[in-house]
GROMACS .gro file of C-alpha atoms in nm:
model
  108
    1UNK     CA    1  -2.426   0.107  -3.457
    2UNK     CA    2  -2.786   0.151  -3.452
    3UNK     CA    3  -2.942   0.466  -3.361
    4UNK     CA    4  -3.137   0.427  -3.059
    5UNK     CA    5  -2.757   0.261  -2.894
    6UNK     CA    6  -2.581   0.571  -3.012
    7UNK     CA    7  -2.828   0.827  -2.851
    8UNK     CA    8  -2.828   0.593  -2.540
    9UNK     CA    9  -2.435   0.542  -2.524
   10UNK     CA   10  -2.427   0.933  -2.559
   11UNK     CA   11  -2.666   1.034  -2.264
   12UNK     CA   12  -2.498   0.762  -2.017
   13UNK     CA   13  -2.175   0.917  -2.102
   14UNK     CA   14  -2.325   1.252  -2.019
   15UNK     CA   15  -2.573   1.172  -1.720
   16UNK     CA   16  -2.418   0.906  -1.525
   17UNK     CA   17  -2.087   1.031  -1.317
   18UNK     CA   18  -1.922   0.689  -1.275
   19UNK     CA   19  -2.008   0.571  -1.631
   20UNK     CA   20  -1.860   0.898  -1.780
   21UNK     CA   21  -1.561   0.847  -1.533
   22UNK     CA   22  -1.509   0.516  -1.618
   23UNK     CA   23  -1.492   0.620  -2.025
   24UNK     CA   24  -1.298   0.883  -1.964
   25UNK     CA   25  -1.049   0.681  -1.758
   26UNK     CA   26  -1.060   0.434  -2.019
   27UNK     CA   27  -1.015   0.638  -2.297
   28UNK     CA   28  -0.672   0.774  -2.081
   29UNK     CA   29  -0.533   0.431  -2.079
   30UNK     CA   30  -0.595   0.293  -2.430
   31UNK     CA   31  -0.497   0.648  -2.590
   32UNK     CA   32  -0.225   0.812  -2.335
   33UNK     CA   33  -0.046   0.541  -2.121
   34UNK     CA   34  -0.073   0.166  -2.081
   35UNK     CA   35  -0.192  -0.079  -1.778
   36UNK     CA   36   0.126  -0.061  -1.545
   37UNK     CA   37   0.083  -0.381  -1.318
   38UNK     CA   38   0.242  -0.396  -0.969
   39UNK     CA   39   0.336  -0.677  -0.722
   40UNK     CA   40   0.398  -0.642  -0.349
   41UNK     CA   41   0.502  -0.986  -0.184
   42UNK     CA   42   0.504  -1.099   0.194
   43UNK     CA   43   0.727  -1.427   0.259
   44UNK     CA   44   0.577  -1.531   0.599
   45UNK     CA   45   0.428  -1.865   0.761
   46UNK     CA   46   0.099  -1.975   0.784
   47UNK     CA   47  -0.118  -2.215   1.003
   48UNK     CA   48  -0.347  -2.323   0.736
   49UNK     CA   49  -0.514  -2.079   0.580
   50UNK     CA   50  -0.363  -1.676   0.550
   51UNK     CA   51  -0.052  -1.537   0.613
   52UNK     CA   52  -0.003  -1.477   0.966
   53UNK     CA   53   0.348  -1.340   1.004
   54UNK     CA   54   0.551  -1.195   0.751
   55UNK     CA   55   0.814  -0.941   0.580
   56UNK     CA   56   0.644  -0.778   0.295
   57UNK     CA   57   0.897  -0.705  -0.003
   58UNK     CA   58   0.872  -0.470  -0.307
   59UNK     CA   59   0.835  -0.774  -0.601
   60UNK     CA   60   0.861  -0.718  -0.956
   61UNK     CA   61   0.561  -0.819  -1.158
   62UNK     CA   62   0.757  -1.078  -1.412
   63UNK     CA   63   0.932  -1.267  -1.090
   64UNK     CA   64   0.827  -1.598  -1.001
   65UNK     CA   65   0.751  -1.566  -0.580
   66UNK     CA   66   1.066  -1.835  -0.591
   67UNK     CA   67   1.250  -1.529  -0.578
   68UNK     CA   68   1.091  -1.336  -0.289
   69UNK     CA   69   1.201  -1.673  -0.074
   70UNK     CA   70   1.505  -1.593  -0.212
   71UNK     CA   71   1.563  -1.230  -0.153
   72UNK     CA   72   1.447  -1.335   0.183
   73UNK     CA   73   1.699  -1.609   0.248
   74UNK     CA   74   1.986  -1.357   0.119
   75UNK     CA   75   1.832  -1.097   0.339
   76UNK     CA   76   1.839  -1.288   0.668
   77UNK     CA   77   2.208  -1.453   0.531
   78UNK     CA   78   2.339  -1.087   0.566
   79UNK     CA   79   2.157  -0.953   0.816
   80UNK     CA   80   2.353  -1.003   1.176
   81UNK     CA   81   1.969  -1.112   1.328
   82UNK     CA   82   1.945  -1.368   1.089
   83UNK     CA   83   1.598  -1.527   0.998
   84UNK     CA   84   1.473  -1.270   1.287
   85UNK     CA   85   1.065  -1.393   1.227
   86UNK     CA   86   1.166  -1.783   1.226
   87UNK     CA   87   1.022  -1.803   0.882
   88UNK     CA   88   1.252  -2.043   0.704
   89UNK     CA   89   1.156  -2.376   0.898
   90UNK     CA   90   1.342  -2.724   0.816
   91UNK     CA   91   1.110  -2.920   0.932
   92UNK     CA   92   0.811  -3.009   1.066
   93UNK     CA   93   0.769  -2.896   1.430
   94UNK     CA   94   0.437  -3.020   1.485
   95UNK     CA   95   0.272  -2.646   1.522
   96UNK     CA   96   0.082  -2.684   1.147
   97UNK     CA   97   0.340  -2.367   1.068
   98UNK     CA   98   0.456  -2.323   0.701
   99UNK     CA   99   0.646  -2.122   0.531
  100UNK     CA  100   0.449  -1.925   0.254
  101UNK     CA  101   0.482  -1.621   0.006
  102UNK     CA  102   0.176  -1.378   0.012
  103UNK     CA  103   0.156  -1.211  -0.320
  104UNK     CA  104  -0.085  -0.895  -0.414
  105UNK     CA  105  -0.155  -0.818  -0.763
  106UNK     CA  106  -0.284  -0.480  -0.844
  107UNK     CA  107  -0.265  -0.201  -1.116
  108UNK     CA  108  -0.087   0.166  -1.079
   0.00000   0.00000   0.00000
C-alpha cells in the first residue's frame, strides 16, 4: 500500500463517523461473529402486482417458500377456521386473485 492511501485510509477512519462505524462494524463481523441471515415469509394473494392479504410466518433461511405454502396448508388443515383469509384458491374466479408467498430477506 502506497503511502499517501495509508495516511488517507487512516484519517477517514478517524474523521468520518459513518466510515469509522462502518470499519468498525466490519471488523466485528469478519473477526467476532459471522453474517446471520434471516427470512420472514407472508403466504397471501395478490391482484397483480404486491401482496395484498396475507399471514406472515417465521421462515428459515435454507427453505424453499414451497414450504411456507405448506406450513400454511397444514396450518389452516388444523385450525377449526380453516383457510380463514381464502388464500388457497382452486381456481380461477375471474377477480385476477392469486395465491403468492411474500418473502423478506435481511441480515441480524
Amino acid at each position: 500500500m502506497n503511502d499517501w492511501f495509508k495516511k488517507e485510509r487512516s484519517y477517514l477512519f478517524q474523521n468520518d463517523e459513518l466510515i469509522g462505524f462502518c470499519k468498525d462494524k466490519r471488523n466485528d463481523i469478519v473477526h467476532k461473529e459471522m453474517l446471520i441471515p434471516n427470512s420472514q415469509v407472508a403466504v397471501g394473494f395478490t391482484r397483480g402486482k404486491g401482496l395484498k392479504l396475507g399471514m406472515s410466518l417465521p421462515a428459515n433461511p435454507s427453505e424453499d417458500s414451497e414450504m411456507a405454502i405448506l406450513k400454511y396448508i397444514n396450518f389452516s388443515i388444523n385450525d377449526e377456521d380453516g383457510d380463514f383469509l381464502g388464500i388457497l384458491y382452486q381456481e380461477d374466479d375471474g377477480s385476477g386473485e392469486y395465491t403468492c408467498v411474500e418473502r423478506i430477506w435481511r441480515f441480524r
